Coordinates of C-alpha atoms in Angstrom, one line a residue:
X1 CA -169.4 61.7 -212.7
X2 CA -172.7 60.4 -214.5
X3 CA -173.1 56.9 -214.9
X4 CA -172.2 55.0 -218.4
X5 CA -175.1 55.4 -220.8
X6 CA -177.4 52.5 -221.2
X7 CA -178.0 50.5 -224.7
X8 CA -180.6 51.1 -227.3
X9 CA -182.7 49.5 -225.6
X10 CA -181.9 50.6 -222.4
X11 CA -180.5 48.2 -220.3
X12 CA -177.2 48.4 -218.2
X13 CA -174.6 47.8 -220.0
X14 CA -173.2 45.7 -217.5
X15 CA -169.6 44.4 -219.5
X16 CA -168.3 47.8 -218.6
X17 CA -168.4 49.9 -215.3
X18 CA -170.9 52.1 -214.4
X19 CA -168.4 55.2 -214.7
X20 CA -166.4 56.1 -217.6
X21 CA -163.0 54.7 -217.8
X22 CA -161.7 57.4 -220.1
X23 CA -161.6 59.7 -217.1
X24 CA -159.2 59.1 -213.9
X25 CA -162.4 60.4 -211.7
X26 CA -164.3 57.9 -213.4
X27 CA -161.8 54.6 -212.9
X28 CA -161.4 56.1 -209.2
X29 CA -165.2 56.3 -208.0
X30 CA -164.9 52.4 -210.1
X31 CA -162.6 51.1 -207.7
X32 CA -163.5 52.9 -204.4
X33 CA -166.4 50.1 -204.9
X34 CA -164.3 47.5 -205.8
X35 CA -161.9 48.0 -203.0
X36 CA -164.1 48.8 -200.3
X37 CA -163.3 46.1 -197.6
X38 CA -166.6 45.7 -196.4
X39 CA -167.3 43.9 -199.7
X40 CA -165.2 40.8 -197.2
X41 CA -167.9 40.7 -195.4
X42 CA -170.6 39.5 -198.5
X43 CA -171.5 35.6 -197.2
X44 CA -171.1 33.1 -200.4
X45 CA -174.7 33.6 -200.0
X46 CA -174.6 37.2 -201.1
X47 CA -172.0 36.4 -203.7
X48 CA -173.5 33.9 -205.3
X49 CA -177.0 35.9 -205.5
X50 CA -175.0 38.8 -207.0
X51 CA -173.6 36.4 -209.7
X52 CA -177.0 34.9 -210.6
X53 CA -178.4 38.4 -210.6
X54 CA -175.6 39.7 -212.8
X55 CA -175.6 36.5 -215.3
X56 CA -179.6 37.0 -215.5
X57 CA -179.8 40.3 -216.0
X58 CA -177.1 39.8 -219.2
X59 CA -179.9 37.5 -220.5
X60 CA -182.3 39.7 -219.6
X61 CA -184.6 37.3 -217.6
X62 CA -184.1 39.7 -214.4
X63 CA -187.0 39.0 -211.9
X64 CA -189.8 41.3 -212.5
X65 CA -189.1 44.9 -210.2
X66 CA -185.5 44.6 -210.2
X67 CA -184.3 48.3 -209.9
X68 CA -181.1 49.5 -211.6
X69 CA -179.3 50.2 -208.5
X70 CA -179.9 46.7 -207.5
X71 CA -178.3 45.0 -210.5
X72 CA -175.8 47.4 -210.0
X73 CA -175.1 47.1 -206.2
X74 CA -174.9 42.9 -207.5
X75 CA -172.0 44.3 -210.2
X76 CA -170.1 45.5 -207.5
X77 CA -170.2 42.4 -205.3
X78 CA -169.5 40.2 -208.1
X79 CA -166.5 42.3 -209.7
X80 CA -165.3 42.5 -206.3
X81 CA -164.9 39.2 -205.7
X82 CA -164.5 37.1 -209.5
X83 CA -162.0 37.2 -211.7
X84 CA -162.9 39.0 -214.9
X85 CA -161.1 36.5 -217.3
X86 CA -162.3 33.1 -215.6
X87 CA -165.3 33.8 -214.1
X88 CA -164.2 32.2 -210.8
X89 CA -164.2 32.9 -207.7
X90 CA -161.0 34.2 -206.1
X91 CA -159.4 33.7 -202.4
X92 CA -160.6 35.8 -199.9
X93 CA -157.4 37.5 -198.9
X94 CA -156.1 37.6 -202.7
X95 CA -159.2 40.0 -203.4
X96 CA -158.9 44.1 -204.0
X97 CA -161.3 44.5 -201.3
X98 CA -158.8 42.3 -198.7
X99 CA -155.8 45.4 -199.9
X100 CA -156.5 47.9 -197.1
X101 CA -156.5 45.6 -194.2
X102 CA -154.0 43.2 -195.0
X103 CA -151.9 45.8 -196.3
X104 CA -152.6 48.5 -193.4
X105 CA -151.4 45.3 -191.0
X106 CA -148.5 43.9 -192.8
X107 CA -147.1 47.4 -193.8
X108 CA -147.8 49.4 -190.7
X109 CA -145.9 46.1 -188.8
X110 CA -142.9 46.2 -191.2
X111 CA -142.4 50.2 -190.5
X112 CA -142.7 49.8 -186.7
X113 CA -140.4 46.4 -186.4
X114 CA -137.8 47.4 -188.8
X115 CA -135.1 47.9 -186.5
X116 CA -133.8 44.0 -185.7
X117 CA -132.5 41.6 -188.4
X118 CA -135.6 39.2 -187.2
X119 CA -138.3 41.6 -187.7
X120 CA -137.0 42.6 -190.3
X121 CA -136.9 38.8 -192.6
X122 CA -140.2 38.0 -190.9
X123 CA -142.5 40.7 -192.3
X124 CA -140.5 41.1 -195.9
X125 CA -141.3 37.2 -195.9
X126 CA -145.1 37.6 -194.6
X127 CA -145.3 40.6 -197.2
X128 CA -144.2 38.8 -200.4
X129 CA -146.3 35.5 -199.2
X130 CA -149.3 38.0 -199.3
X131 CA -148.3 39.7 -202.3
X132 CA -147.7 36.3 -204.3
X133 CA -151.5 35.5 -203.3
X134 CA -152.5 38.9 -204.3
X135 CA -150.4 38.8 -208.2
X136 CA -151.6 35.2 -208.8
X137 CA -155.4 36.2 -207.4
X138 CA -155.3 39.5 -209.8
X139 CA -153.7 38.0 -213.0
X140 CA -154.8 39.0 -216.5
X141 CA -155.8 36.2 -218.6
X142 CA -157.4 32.7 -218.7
X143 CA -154.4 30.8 -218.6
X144 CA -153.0 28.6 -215.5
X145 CA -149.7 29.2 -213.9
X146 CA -147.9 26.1 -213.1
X147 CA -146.7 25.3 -209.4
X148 CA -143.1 25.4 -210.5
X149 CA -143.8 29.1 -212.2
X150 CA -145.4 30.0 -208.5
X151 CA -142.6 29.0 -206.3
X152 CA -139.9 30.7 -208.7
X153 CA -142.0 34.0 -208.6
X154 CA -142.4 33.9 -204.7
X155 CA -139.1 32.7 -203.9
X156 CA -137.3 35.5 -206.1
X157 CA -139.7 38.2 -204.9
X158 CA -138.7 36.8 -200.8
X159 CA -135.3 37.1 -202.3
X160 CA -135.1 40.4 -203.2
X161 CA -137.1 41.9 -200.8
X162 CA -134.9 39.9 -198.3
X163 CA -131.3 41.3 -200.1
X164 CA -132.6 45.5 -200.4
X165 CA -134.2 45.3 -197.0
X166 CA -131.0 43.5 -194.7
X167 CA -128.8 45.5 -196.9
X168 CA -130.0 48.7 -196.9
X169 CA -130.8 48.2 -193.3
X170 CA -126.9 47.6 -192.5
X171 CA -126.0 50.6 -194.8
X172 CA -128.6 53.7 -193.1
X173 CA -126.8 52.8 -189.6
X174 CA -124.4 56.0 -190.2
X175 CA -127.7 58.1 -191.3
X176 CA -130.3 59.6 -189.2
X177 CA -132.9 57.4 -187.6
X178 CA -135.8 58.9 -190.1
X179 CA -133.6 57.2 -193.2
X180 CA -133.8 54.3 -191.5
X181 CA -137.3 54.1 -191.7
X182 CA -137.7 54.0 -195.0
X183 CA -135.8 50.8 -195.7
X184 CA -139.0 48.4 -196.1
X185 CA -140.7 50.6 -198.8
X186 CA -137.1 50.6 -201.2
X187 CA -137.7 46.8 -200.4
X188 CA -141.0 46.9 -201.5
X189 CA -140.8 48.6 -204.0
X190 CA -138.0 46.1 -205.1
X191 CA -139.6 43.3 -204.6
X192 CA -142.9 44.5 -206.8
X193 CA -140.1 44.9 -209.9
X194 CA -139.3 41.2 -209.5
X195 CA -142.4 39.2 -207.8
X196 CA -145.0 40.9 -210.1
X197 CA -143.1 39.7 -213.6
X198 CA -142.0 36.7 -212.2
X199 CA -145.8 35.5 -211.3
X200 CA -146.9 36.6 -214.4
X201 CA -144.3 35.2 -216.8
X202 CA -146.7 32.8 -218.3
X203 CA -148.6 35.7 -220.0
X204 CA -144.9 37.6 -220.6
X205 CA -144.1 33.6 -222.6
X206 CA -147.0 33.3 -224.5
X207 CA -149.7 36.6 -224.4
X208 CA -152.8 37.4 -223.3
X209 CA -155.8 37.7 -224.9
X210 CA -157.2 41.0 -226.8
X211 CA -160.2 41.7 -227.8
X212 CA -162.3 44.3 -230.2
X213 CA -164.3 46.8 -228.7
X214 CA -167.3 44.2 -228.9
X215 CA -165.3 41.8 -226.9
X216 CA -164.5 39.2 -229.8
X217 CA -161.8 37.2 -228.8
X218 CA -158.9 38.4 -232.0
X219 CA -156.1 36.5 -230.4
X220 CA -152.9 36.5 -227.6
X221 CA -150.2 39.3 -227.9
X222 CA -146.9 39.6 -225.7
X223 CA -146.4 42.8 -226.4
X224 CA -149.9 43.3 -224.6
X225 CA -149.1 41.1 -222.1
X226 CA -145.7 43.5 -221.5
X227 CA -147.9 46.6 -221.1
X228 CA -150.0 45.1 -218.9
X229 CA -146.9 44.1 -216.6
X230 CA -145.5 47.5 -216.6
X231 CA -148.8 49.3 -215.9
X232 CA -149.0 46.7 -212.9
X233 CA -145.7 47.1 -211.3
X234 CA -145.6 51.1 -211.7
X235 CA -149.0 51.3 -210.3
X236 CA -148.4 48.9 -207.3
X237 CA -144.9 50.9 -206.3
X238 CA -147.2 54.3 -206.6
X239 CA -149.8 52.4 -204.5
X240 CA -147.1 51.8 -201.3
X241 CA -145.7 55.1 -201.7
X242 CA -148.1 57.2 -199.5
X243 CA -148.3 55.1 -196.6
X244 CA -145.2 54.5 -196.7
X245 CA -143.5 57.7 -196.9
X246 CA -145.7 59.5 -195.1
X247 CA -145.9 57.6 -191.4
X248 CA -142.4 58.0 -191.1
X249 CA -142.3 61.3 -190.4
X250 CA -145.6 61.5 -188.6
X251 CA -144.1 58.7 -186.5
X252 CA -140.9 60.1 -185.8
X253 CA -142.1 63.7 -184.6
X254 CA -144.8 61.8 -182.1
X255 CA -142.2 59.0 -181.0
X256 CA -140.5 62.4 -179.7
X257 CA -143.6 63.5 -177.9
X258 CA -143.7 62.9 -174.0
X259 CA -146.6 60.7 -173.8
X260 CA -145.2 58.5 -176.6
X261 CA -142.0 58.2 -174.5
X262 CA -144.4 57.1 -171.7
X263 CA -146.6 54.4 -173.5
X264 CA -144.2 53.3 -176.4
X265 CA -147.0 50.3 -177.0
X266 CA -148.9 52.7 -178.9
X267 CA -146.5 53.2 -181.6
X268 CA -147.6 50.0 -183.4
X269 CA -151.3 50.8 -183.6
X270 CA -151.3 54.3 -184.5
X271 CA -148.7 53.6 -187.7
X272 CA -151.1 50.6 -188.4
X273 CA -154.0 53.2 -188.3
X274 CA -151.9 56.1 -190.4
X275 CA -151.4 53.4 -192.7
X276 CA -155.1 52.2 -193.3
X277 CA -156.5 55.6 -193.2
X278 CA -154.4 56.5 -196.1
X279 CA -154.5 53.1 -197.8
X280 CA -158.2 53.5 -198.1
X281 CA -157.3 56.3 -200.4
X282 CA -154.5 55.3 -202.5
X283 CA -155.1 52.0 -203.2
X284 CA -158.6 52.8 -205.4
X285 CA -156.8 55.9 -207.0
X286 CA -153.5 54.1 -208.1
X287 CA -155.5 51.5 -209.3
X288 CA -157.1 54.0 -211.5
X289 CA -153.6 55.6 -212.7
X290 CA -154.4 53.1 -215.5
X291 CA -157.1 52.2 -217.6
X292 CA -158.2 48.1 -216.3
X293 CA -158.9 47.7 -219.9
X294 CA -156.4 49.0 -221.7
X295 CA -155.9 49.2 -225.5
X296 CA -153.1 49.3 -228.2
X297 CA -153.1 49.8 -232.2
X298 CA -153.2 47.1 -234.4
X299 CA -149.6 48.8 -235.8
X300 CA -148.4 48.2 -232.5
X301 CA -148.7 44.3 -231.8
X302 CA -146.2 41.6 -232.9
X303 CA -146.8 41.4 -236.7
X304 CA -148.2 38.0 -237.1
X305 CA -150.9 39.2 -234.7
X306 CA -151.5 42.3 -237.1
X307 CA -151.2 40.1 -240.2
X308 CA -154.6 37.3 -238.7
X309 CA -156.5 40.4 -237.4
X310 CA -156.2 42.2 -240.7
X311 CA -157.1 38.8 -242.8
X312 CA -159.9 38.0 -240.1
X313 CA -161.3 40.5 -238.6
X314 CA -162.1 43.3 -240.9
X315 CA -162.3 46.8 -240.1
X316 CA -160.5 46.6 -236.3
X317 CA -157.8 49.3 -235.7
X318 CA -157.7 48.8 -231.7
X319 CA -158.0 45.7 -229.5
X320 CA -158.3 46.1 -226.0
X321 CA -157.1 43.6 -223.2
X322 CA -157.3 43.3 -219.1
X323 CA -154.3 44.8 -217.3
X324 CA -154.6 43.2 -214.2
X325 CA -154.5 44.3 -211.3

């Protein structure tokens, strides 16, 4: 996968990746940078450099010598730890690059401590606090989400995860053990269909904003704002599906193994590890399943939207807007 070409006058364009987002190879390679957890590890230092780097080089006042790979090692950084929309900086643990480990923790703890009512309500709880941190963090949009729009989304999300995961757990007691473990990804899964709209029901009210392929601002569209929820929530469920379904039954063959029997305190840490291992693989390529910028017709937006694009900006047939992620 080549790199995106540079302008007429050969500079980076640096408003787009450095791959091609028309290709799933290309949105992958994208987001294996963006996730990559050591990005946690940048200093502000580093990420405030990156950002000055990055806002220069758009001006083009780059100090002399600057080498493409080091305005595009700064890109990286930067995307990996601003939000595209508002420019600011997000929390630590609501960034892509904070998925694999919190996830690999949080998951790999809910599939080993699954089997007491407890364990069961504390990590649905600690997973839905995390992932309300993570849904606010990666919003699309410019717009603020009110407190009371916050607690509703995270207290629903709890809710739900809460209801699938108790109940399902009290229904698999008849089934084989190996159902059993299965219980906190339906949960999850669950939970994504209600946390993920919920947080995001300010841009599901009122839109979010689109743009033309030369990122003029044309206006806010719900029907935009609807995609861009969908492509979220299918994309997330994808995202826990591997390491969720796939320790199980590398878990239950080993927990039948002798030396598992003998040191049963390894059980946690090796379905933490199963988890991160593949975690650091399908958290980048789910979040490529979809285009970050995604795009619609003009025929397909609300039709007062249509009717100011058509009077205002002339000549526009597509507008494009950030998913989220």
């Amino acid at each position: 996968m080549t790199d995106s070409p540079p302008d007429k006058n050969g500079r980076l364009l640096l408003n787009k990746p450095r791959w091609s987002q028309d290709t799933f190879s290309g949105r992958a390679k994208h987001f294996f940078t963006i996730t990559n957890p050591l990005n946690l590890l940048a200093t502000n230092e580093q990420l405030t450099s990156a950002k000055i780097l990055v806002d220069k080089y758009k001006l083009g006042i780059e100090p002399p010598g600057t080498t493409a790979e080091q305005v595009w090692s700064a890109k990286y950084l930067y995307d990996s730890a601003y939000h595209p929309d508002t420019g600011e900086k997000q929390l630590l643990i609501g960034r892509m690059s904070a998925q694999v480990p919190m996830n690999m923790t949080i998951t790999g703890a809910m599939m080993t401590f699954y089997r007491t009512t407890p364990a069961v309500i504390f990590w649905q709880w600690l997973n839905q606090s995390f992932n309300a941190i993570v849904n606010y963090t990666n919003r699309s949009g410019d717009a603020p989400i009110s407190t009371s729009m916050l607690m509703q989304a995270y207290v629903s999300a709890t809710g739900a995860a809460l209801g699938v995961g108790l109940g399902l757990k009290m229904m698999v007691k008849r089934f084989p053990p190996i159902v059993g473990r299965f219980v906190p990804f339906a949960a999850v899964a669950a939970a994504n269909c209600v946390n993920i709209p919920l947080m995001r029901q300010r841009e599901l009210m009122h839109g979010i904003p689109v743009f033309d392929e030369n990122g003029n601002r044309l206006g806010e569209s719900k029907i935009a704002a609807q995609n861009a929820v969908q492509m979220t929530v299918v994309s997330r469920i994808i995202m826990a599906l591997p390491g969720m379904t796939i320790p199980p039954f590398i878990m239950n063959y080993l927990e039948s193994r002798t030396f598992m029997k003998r040191m049963p305190w390894l059980a946690s840490p090796v379905q933490i590890g199963l988890v991160g291992v593949i975690l650091c693989f399908a958290t980048p390529m789910c979040c490529a399943i979809f285009p970050q910028i995604s795009s619609l017709t003009i025929n397909d937006l609300e039709l007062p939207l249509q009717e100011s694009i058509a009077k205002n900006w002339k000549g526009v047939d597509k507008v494009y807007f950030n998913k989220g992620l």
